Structures are given as structure tokens and as C-alpha cells.
Coordinates of C-alpha atoms and ligand atoms in Angstrom, one line a residue:
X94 CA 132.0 116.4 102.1
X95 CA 129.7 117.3 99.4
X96 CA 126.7 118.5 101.0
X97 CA 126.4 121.2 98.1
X98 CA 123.8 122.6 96.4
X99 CA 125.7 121.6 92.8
X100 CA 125.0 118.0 94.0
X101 CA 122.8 116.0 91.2
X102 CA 122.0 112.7 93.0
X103 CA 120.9 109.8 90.6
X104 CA 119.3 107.5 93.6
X105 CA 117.2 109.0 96.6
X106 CA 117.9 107.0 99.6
X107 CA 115.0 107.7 102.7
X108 CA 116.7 106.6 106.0
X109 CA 120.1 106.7 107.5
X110 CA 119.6 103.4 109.6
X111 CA 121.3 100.3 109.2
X112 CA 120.0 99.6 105.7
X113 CA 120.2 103.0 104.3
X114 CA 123.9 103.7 105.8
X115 CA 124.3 100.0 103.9
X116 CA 123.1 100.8 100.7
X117 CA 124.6 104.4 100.5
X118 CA 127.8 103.1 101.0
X119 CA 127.5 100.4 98.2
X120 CA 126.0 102.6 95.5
X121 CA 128.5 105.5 96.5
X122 CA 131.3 102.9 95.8
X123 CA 129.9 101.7 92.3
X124 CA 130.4 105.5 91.5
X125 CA 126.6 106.2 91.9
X126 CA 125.5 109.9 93.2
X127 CA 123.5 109.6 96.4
X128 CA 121.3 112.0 98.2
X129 CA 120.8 110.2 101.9
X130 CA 117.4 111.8 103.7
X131 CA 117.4 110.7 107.7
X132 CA 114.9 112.8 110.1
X133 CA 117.1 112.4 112.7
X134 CA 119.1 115.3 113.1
X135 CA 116.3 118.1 111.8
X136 CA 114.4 118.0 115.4
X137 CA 112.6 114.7 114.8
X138 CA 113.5 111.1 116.7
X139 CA 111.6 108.0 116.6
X140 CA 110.7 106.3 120.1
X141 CA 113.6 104.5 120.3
X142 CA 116.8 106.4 118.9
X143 CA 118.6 108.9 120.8
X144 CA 121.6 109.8 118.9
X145 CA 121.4 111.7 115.4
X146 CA 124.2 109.6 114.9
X147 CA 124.1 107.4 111.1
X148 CA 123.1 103.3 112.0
X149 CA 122.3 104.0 115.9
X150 CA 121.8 100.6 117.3
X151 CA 118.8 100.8 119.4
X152 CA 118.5 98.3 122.2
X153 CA 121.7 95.3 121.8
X154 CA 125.1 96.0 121.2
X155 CA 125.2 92.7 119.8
X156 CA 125.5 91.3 116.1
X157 CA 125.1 88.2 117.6
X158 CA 127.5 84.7 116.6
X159 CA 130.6 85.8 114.8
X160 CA 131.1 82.2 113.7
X161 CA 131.3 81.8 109.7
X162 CA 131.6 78.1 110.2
X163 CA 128.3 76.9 111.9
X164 CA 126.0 79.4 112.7
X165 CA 123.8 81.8 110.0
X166 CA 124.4 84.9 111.0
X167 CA 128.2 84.1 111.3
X168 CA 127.7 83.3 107.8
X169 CA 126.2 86.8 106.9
X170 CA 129.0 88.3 108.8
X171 CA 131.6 87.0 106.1
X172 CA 129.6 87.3 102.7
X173 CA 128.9 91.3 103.8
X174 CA 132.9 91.5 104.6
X175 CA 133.5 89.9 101.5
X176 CA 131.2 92.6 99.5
X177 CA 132.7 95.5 101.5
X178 CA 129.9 95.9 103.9
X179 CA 130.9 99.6 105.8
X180 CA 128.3 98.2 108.5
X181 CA 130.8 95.7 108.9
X182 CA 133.8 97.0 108.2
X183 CA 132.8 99.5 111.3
X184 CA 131.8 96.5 113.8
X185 CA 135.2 95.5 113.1
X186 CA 136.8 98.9 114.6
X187 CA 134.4 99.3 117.4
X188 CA 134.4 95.7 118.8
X189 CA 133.8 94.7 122.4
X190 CA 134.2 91.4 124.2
X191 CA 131.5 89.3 123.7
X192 CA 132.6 85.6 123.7
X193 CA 131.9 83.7 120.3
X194 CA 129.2 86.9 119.4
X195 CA 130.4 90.3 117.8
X196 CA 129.1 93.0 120.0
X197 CA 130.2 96.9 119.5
X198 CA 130.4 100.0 121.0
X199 CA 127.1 101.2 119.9
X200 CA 128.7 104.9 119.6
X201 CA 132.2 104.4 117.9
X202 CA 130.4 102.3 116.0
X203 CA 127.9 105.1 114.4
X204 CA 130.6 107.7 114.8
X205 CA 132.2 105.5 112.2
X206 CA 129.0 104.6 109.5
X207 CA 128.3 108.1 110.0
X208 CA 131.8 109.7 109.4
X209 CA 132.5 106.9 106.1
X210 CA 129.4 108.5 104.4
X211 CA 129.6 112.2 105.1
X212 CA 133.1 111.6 103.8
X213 CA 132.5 110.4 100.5
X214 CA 132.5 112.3 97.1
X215 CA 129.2 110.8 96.3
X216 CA 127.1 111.1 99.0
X217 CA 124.8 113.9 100.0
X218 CA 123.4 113.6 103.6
X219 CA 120.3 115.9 104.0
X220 CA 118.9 116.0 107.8
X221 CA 114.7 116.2 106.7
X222 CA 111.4 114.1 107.4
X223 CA 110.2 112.7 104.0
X224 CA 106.6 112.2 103.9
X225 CA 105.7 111.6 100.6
X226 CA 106.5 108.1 98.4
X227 CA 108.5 109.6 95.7
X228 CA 106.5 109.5 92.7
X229 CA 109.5 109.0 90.0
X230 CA 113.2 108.7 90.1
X231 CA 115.4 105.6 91.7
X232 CA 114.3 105.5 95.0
X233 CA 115.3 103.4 98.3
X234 CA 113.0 103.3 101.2
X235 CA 114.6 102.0 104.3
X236 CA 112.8 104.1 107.1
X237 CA 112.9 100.7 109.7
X238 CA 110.4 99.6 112.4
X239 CA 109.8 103.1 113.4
X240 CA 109.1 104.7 110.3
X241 CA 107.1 108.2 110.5
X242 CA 103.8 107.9 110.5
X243 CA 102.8 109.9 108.0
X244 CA 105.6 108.2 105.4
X245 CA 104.0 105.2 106.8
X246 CA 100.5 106.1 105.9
X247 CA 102.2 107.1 102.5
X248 CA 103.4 103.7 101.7
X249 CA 100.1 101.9 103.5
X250 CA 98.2 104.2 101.1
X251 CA 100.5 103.4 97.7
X252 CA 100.4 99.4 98.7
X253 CA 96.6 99.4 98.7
X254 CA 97.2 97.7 102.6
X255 CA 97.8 99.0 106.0
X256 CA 101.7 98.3 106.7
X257 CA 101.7 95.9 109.3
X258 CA 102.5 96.5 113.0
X259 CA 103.8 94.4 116.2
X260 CA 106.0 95.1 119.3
X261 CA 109.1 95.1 120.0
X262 CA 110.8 95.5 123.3
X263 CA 114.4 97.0 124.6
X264 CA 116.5 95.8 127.5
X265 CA 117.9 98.2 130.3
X266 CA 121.8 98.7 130.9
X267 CA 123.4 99.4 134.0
X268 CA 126.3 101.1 135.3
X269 CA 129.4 98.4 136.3
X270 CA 130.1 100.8 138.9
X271 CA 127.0 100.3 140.5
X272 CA 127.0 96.3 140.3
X273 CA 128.5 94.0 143.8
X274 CA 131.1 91.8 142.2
X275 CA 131.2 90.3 145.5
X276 CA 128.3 88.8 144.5
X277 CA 128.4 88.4 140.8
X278 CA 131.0 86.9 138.9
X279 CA 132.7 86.8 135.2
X280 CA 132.5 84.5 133.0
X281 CA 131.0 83.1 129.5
X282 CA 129.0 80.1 129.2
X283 CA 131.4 77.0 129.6
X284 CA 133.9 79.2 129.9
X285 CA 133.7 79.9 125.5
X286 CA 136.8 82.1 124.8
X287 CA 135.9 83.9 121.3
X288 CA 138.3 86.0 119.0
X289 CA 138.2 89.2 121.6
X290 CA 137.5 87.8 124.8
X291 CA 138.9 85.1 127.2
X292 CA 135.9 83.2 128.5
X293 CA 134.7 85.8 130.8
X294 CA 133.0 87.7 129.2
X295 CA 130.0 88.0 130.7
X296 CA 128.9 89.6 134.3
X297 CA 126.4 86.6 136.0
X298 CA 124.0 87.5 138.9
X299 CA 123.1 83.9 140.3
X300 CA 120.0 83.0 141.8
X301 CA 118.7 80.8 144.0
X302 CA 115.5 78.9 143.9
X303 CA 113.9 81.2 146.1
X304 CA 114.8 84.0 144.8
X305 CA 113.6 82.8 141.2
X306 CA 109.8 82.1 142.2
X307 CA 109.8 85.2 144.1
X308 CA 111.6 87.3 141.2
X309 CA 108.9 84.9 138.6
X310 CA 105.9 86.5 140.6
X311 CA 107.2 90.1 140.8
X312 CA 108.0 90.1 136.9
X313 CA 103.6 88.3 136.9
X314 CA 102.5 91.4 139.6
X315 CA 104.8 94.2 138.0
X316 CA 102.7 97.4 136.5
X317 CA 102.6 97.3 132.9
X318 CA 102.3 100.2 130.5
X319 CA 99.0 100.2 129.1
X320 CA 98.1 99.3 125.7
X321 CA 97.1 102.3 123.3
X322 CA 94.1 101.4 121.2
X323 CA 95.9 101.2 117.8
X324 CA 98.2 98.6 119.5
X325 CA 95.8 96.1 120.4
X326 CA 95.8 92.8 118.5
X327 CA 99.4 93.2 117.3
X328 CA 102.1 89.9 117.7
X329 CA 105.5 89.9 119.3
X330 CA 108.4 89.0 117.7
X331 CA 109.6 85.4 119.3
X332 CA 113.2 86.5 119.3
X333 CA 112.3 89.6 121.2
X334 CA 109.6 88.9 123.8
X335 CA 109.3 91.2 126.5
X336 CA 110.3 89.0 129.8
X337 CA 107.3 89.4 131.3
X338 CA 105.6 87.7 128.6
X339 CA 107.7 84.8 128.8
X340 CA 107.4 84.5 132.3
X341 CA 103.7 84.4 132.0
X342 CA 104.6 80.7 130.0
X343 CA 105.1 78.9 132.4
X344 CA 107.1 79.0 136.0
X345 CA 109.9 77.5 134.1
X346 CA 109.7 78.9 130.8
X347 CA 112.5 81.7 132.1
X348 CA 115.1 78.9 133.4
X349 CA 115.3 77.8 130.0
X350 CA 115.4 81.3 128.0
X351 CA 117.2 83.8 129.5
X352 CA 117.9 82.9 133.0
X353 CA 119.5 79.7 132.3
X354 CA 122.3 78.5 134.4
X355 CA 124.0 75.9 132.5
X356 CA 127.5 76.2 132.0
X357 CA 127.9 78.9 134.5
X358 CA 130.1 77.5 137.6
X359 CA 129.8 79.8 140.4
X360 CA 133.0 79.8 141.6
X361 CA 131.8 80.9 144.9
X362 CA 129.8 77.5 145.4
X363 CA 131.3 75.6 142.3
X364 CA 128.2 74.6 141.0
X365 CA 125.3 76.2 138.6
X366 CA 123.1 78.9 140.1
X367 CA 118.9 77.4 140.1
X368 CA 119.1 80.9 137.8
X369 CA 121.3 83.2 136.6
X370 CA 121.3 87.2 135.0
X371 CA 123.9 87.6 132.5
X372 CA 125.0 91.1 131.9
X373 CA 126.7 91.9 128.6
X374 CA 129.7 94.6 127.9
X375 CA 127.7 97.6 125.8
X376 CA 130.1 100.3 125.1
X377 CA 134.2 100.0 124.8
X378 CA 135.0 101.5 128.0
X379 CA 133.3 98.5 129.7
X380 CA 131.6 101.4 131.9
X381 CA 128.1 100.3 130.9
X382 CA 126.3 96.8 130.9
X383 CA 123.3 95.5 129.3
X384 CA 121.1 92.7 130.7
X385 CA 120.6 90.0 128.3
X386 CA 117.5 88.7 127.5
X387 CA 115.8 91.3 129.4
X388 CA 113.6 93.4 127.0
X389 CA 110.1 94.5 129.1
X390 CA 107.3 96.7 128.5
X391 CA 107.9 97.0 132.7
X392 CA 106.6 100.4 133.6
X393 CA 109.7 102.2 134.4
X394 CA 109.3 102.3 138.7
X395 CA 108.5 98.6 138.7
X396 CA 111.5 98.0 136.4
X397 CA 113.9 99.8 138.6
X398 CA 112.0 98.2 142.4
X399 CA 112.1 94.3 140.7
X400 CA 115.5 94.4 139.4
X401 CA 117.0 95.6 142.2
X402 CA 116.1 92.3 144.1
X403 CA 118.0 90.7 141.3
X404 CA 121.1 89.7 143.6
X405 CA 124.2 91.5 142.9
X406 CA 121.9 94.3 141.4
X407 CA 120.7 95.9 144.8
X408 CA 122.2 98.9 143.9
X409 CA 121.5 99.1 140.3
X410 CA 122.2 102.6 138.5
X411 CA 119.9 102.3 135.2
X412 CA 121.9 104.1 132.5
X413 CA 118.6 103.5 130.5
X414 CA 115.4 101.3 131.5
X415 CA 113.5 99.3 129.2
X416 CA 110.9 99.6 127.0
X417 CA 108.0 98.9 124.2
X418 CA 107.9 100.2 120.4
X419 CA 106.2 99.8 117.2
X420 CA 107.5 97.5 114.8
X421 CA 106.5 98.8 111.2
X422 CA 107.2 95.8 108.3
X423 CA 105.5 95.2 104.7
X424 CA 104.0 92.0 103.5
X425 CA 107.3 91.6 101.1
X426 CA 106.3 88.3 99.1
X427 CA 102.9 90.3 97.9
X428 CA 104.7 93.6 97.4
X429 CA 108.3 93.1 96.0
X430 CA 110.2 91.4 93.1
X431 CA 113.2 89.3 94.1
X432 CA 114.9 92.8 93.4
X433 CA 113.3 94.3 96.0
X434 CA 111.8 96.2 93.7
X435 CA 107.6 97.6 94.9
X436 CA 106.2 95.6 91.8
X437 CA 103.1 98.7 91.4
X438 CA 106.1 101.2 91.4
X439 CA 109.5 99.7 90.1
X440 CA 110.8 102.7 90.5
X441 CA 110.8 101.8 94.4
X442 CA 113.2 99.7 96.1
X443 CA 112.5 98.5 99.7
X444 CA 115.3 97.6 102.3
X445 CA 115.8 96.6 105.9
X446 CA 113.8 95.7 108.7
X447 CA 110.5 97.0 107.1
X448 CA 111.0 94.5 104.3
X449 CA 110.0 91.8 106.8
X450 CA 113.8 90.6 107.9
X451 CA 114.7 90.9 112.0
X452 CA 118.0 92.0 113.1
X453 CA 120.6 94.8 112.7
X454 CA 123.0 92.6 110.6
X455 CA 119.6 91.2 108.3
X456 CA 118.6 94.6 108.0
X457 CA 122.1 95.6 106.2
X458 CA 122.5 92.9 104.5
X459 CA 119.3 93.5 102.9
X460 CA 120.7 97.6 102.6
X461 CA 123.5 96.1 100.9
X462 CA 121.7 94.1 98.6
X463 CA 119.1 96.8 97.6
X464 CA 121.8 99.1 96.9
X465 CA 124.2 96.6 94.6
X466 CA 120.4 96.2 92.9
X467 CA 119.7 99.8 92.4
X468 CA 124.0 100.3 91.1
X469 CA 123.5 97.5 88.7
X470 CA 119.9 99.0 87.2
X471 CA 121.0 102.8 87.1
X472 CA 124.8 101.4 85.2
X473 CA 122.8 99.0 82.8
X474 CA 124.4 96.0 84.0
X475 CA 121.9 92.6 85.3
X476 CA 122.6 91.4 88.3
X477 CA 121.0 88.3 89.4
X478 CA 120.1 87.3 93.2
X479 CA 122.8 85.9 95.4
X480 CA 122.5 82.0 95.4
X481 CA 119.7 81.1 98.4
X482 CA 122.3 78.8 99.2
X483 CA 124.0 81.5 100.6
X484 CA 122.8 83.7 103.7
X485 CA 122.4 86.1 101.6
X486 CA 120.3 84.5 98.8
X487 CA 118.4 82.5 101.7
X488 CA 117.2 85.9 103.6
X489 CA 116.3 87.6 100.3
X490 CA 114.4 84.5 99.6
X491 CA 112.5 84.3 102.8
X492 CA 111.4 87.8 102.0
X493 CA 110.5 87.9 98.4
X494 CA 108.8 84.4 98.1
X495 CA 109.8 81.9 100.4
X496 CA 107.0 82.8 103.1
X497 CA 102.9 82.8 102.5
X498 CA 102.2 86.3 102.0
X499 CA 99.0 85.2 104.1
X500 CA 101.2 84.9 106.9
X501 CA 104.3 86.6 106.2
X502 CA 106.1 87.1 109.9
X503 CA 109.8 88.9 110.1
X504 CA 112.5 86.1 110.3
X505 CA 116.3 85.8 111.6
X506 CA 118.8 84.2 109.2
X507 CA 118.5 80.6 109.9
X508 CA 119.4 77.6 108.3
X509 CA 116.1 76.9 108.1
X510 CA 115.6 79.3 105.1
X511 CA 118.6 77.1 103.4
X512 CA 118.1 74.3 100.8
X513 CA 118.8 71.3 102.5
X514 CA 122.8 69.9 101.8
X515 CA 122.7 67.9 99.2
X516 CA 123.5 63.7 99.2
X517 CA 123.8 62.2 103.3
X518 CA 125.6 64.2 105.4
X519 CA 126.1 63.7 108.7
X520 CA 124.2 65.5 111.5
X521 CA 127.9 66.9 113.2
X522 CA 128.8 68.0 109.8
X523 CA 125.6 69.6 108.4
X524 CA 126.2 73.1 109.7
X525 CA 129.8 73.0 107.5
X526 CA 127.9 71.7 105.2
X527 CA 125.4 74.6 105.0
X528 CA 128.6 77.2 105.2
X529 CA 131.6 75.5 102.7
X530 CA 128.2 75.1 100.1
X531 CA 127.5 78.6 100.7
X532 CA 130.9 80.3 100.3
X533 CA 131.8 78.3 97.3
X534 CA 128.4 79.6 95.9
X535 CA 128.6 83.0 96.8
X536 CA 132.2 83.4 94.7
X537 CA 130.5 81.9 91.6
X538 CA 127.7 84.8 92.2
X539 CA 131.0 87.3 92.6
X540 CA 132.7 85.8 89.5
X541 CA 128.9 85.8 87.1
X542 CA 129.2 82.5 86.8
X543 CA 126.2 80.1 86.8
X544 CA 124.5 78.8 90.0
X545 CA 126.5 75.4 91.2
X546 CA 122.4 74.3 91.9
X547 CA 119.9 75.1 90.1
X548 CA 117.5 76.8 91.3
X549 CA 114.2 74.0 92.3
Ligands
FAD720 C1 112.8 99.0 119.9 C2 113.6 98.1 119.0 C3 114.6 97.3 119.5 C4 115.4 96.5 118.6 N1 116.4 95.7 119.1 C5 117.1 95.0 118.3 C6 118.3 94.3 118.9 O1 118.5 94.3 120.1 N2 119.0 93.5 118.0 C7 118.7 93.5 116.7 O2 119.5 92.8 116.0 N3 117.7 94.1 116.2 C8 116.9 94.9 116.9 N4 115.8 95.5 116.4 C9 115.4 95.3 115.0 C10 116.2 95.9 113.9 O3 117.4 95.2 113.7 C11 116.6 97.4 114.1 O4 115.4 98.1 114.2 C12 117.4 97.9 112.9 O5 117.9 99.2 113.3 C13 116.6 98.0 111.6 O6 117.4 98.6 110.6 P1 116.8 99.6 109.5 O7 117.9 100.2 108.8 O8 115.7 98.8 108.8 O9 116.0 100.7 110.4 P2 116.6 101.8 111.4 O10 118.0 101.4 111.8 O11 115.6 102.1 112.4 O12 116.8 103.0 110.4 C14 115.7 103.7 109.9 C15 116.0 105.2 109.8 O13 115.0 105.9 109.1 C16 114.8 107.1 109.7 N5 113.4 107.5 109.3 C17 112.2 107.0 109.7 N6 111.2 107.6 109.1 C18 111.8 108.5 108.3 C19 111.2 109.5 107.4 N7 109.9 109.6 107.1 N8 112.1 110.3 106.7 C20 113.4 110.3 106.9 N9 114.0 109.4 107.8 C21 113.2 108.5 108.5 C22 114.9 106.8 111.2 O14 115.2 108.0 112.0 C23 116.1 105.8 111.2 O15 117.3 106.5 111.3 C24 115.0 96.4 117.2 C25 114.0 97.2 116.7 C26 113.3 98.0 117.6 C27 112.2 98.9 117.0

């Protein structure tokens, strides 16, 4: 450990998140002296953490499809492996079933990232609140959604802008003890078997119709936590809308998102449920369950009094209930060079989820990316952007320049941030497409060698 007072740090990374844990690692391994800031752990929290645990995942266990082949994220997965990602590297030893997806246990999981980085000879992890935009000296920021308010304010004040704001929601977990698997059942959507599970991986609640217009109007009449004044006017994320909100949609609008029932045989009937809720493993012992899909701003009584009529869930123990929090995020394609770099204070990098990406595994990514920056910079080397023909490149695209800074909005990897595949492909084979383009690309970027594509 080198938590010592002899400790001369060239870089000053603020927040021990998902990004920050990212970048650390990455600079630490170029042989880059690191001093790590993370309020957690000096008597602060934010709303949503409860650990002072290194990369705490706060609501999903998830890091969604593990699929390198066809899917975006799955793609992200491999290129951080293949540049020594410690975020990934510790998914990898705290994996729990999760059909095609990689979930974790959300504890072994920090235990890990945090252990790796109080371990290493270059890293100095100091448990303090930062307030202050450092005004010289190699700096990361990669505070999150929930950054302090008065950093925030800092950084609002140094960008000549408010930082922008909108909600996002979490989703409660249960106790298996507590669920009647006489009524539920096992299984993952047509029966998918992925690398850890075996096609059931998944605990299903089904629901008849019923049920579902009578569970539709309780989530429409549920008591909702008020609105503060300063939150008023401020978007949801689409990818993390509280269920309430989706429910208000449309009758239907639920049957198709979360509460789908295709591909889910009850094998107590044989057929699909009119609905289903799908429960998800959240922590190795398989002692605890998370309900997918299920993120609410639900004030806690109605939570507990409408879920319980979710069949199977009568007797619910809530190991944690759901809830709403601040999502904090700059306009990046104003603010930042492609190096992540704040262009009024070079000095400055930016990384994670306030850079305007969406997602635990985007949010290190774009750790990693800051860091291999800020190593390259501080040793004298260049190091250009990944390809945006890789996930990589196409992330860090969206967020430096690919969006209208007018209406800059966090995104997900998607293949939608990908040039198109060159020449005709067909539509079966245009996900492969996307992924063999994109690893052959990202070795030339490993190897310095010039972009297979120009850039257009
Ligand atoms: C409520 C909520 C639920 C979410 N659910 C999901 C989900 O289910 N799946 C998903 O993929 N993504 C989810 N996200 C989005 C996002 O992926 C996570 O927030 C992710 O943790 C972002 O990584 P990060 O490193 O940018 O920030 P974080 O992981 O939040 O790390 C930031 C760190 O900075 C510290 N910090 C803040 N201010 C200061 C300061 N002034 N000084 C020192 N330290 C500071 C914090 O304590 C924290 O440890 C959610 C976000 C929120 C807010």
C-alpha cells in the first residue's frame, strides 16, 4: 500500500467510481503516480451509494449482453479486456448467472476494484470531498451522476453553464427466501443458456390479464414522492424510466417493456403468462433478487403494498426498495476535445457518466480511455483516438462531437453511433459486420498503425 506521506502523485484523479477506479488502474500500470480522491469513506455518501467500497454499482448488477459478436456493449466488454480493463478483469471474478448478460456480485466485485488499487505501488487512495476544480496540475474528474454539489457548482461555475441535471431511478431487490416458487418459476427467455447459466436463469412471477390492469392502475394511483423545486423540468433517461412513467404510456406500453411474456413457457400452464415479472440473481450467494425493469420514484409504503400483489411476491421481504436520484452530466461536444480534455482548462480531463455516456461499463470505458490519454500526455508519447469503428472510438465519438451540443442527451453504446459497414452486407450479417470491422480496427490502433478507414 502506499498511502504515505513521501507519495508525489503526477495525476490527481477526483472519484473512486467506475471511471476513476478505471483510469487509476490504467495510469498506475503505464508507471504513472496517482493520488485517487473518493468522498466516500471520510463521512460523506451520495443518495444512492451505500458501501465505501471502490466502483459500488448502485442499482443493477448487470453489465448487460456479454456477446462480442452482435451486440455493442458485448463489443466494449472485449476491447476493455483486451486493454486490461481491472473493471473487467473483476466482473470476470465476481460473475453471477445471468443468461447471455454479465451480471456480478455487486460486493466481491468492489471488494476486488477496490483491493487491485490500494494494492498498487503507484496509487495513493485519499478518503476526502474535493470541492474545488484544481487550478493546475494533470487532473481527472470523474465524480458521476451524483457528484457533490458544491464540486458541481465548481465545475458549473469554471464551464460558464449550469451542469445539466435529469433523473434517474433504482429498482428494489428481494429476499429469495421470501418469494413462493410454487408460484414462480425459473427460467430465461426461450430458455437462452449463456456462458454461466443454463437457461434458467431468471425467477418469473406470471400474471394474468386481470391481474395486469389491476397491477397497471395501482402503479397510475400509487403515492409518488414529490418533486423538489430544483428538479422540476428535468428529462428521464429512456433506458431508465421509472415504471410508473411508462405505465402512464399507454395500458400496454408495460407488456411490451418490462413485463413482457414472450418466450417464457409457464410450465405450470405451458403457455405465456398475459404478463410476467422477471427477477434477476444480484449477489453470488443467489440470496438476494433484483426486479428487472422495475426502477420507481414509488414512495416507499406504496412500493412495498403494490408489489406485494405481484403474484408469487405476496410475501416480499425488500432487501432495498426503489428510488429517484440526480443525474449530473456536461454538455461534452461544447466542453471537451476528442481527448477529453476541458478545452478552457487542458489541464482537465473529464471521464464517466458526467461526460454524457450511460452505463457502468460506458462509464469505464470512458475511465479507461481518459486515463491511457492522461499516461500518454504526462510520458510524451501521442496517442490518437480509438477508431469510431470500434465501441470504443464510436462512444468517445458520440461524446466529443458526434451529438448537437444543442441537444446533447447521455447515450448507451449502440450500433447506431457506428459508421455504417461498408459495400452490401446483408441484414443477418450486419451485426458481425459491425464487430469483425471493429476488432480488426482496434488491433491496428494497439499496433500505431493507420486507421483501415479514414476518418469521413
Ligand atoms: C441512481 C442511479 C442508478 C443507476 N443505475 C444504473 C444501472 O442500473 N445500470 C447501469 O449500467 N448504470 C446505472 N447508472 C448510471 C451509471 O452507470 C452509474 O452511475 C455509474 O456508476 C457511473 O460511473 P462513474 O464512475 O461516472 O460515477 P460513480 O460510479 O458514481 O463514481 C463517482 C464517484 O465520485 C465520488 N464523488 C462524487 N463527488 C465527489 C467529490 N466532490 N469529491 C470526491 N469524490 C466524489 C462518489 O462518491 C463516487 O464514488 C445509474 C446511475 C444512478 C445515479
Amino acid at each position: 500500500m502506499t498511502n504515505t506521506q513521501t507519495f508525489e502523485h503526477q495525476i490527481h484523479i477526483i472519484g473512486g467510481g467506475l471511471a476513476g477506479s478505471e483510469a487509476a488502474w490504467q495510469l498506475a500500470e503505464a508507471g504513472i503516480k496517482v493520488k485517487l480522491s473518493e468522498m466516500r469513506g471520510s463521512g460523506e455518501m451520495t443518495p444512492a451509494h451505500q458501501t465505501e467500497g471502490l466502483a459500488e454499482l448502485v442499482c443493477s448488477n448487470s453489465f448487460r449482453s456479454d456477446d462480442a459478436d452482435r451486440n455493442a456493449v458485448g463489443l466494449l466488454h472485449q476491447e476493455m479486456r483486451t486493454l486490461g480493463s481491472l473493471i473487467m478483469a473483476s466482473a470476470e471474478k465476481s460473475k453471477v448467472p445471468a443468461g447471455s448478460a454479465l451480471a456480478v456480485d455487486r460486493d466481491i466485485f468492489s471488494d476486488h476494484v477496490t483491493k487491485a488499487l490500494e494494492n498498487h505501488p503507484n496509487i495513493q487512495i485519499v478518503r476526502e470531498r474535493v470541492d474545488n476544480l484544481p487550478e493546475a496540475g494533470p487532473t481527472i474528474i470523474a465524480t458521476g451522476p451524483l457528484t457533490a454539489m458544491t464540486l458541481a457548482q465548481s465545475i458549473g461555475a469554471a464551464t460558464g453553464e449550469d451542469a445539466l441535471a435529469f433523473f434517474d431511478a433504482i429498482a428494489p431487490i428481494i429476499h429469495r427466501d421470501s418469494i413462493d416458487m410454487d408460484i414462480c418459476w425459473m427460467a430465461s427467455r426461450w430458455d437462452k443458456v449463456g456462458p454461466e447459466g443454463d437457461g434458467k436463469d431468471y425467477i418469473n412471477c406470471p400474471m394474468d390479464k386481470e391481474q395486469y390492469l389491476a397491477f397497471h392502475q395501482g402503479l397510475m394511483d400509487g403515492d409518488k414522492t414529490e418533486f423538489k423545486q430544483w428538479e422540476k423540468d428535468t428529462p428521464y433517461f429512456e433506458g431508465c424510466m421509472p415504471i410508473e412513467v411508462m405505465a402512464s404510456r399507454g395500458v400496454e406500453t408495460l407488456r411490451y417493456g418490462p413485463m413482457k411474456p414472450v418466450g417464457l413457457d409457464n410450465p405450470r400452464t405451458g403457455r405465456w403468462p398475459y404478463a410476467v415479472v422477471q427477477l434477476r440473481q444480484d449477489n453470488k450467494l443467489g440470496t438476494l433478487w433484483n426486479m428487472v425493469g422495475f426502477q420507481t420514484k414509488l414512495k416507499h409504503g406504496a412500493q412495498v403494498e403494490l408489489f406485494r400483489t405481484i403474484p408469487g411476491l405476496e410475501k416480499a421481504e425488500f432487501a432495498r426498495l426503489g428510488g429517484l436520484h440526480r443525474n449530473t452530466f456536461i454538455n461534452s461536444p461544447r466542453l471537451l476535445d476528442e481527448q477529453l480534455r476541458l478545452k478552457s482548462a487542458p489541464h482537465i480531463r473529464f471521464a464517466g457518466q458526467m461526460t454524457g455516456c450511460e452505463g457502468y461499463v460506458e462509464s469505464a470505458s470512458i475511465g479507461l480511455l481518459a486515463g491511457r490519454f492522461a499516461a500518454a500526455e504526462l510520458q510524451g508519447r501521442t496517442l490518437d483516438s480509438p477508431p469510431i469503428t470500434t465501441a470504443l472510438g464510436a462512444l468517445l465519438g458520440h461524446i466529443t462531437g458526434g451529438a448537437e451540443a444543442s441537444d446533447f442527451q447521455p447515450m448507451n453504446v449502440n450500433f447506431g453511433l457506428f459508421p455504417p459497414p461498408e459495400g452490401k452486407v446483408h441484414k443477418k450479417q450486419r451485426k458481425e459486420a459491425y464487430t469483425s470491422r471493429a476488432r480488426a480496427d482496434l488491433q491496428r490502433w494497439i499496433n500505431g498503425e493507420p486507421e483501415a478507414i479514414a476518418a469521413e
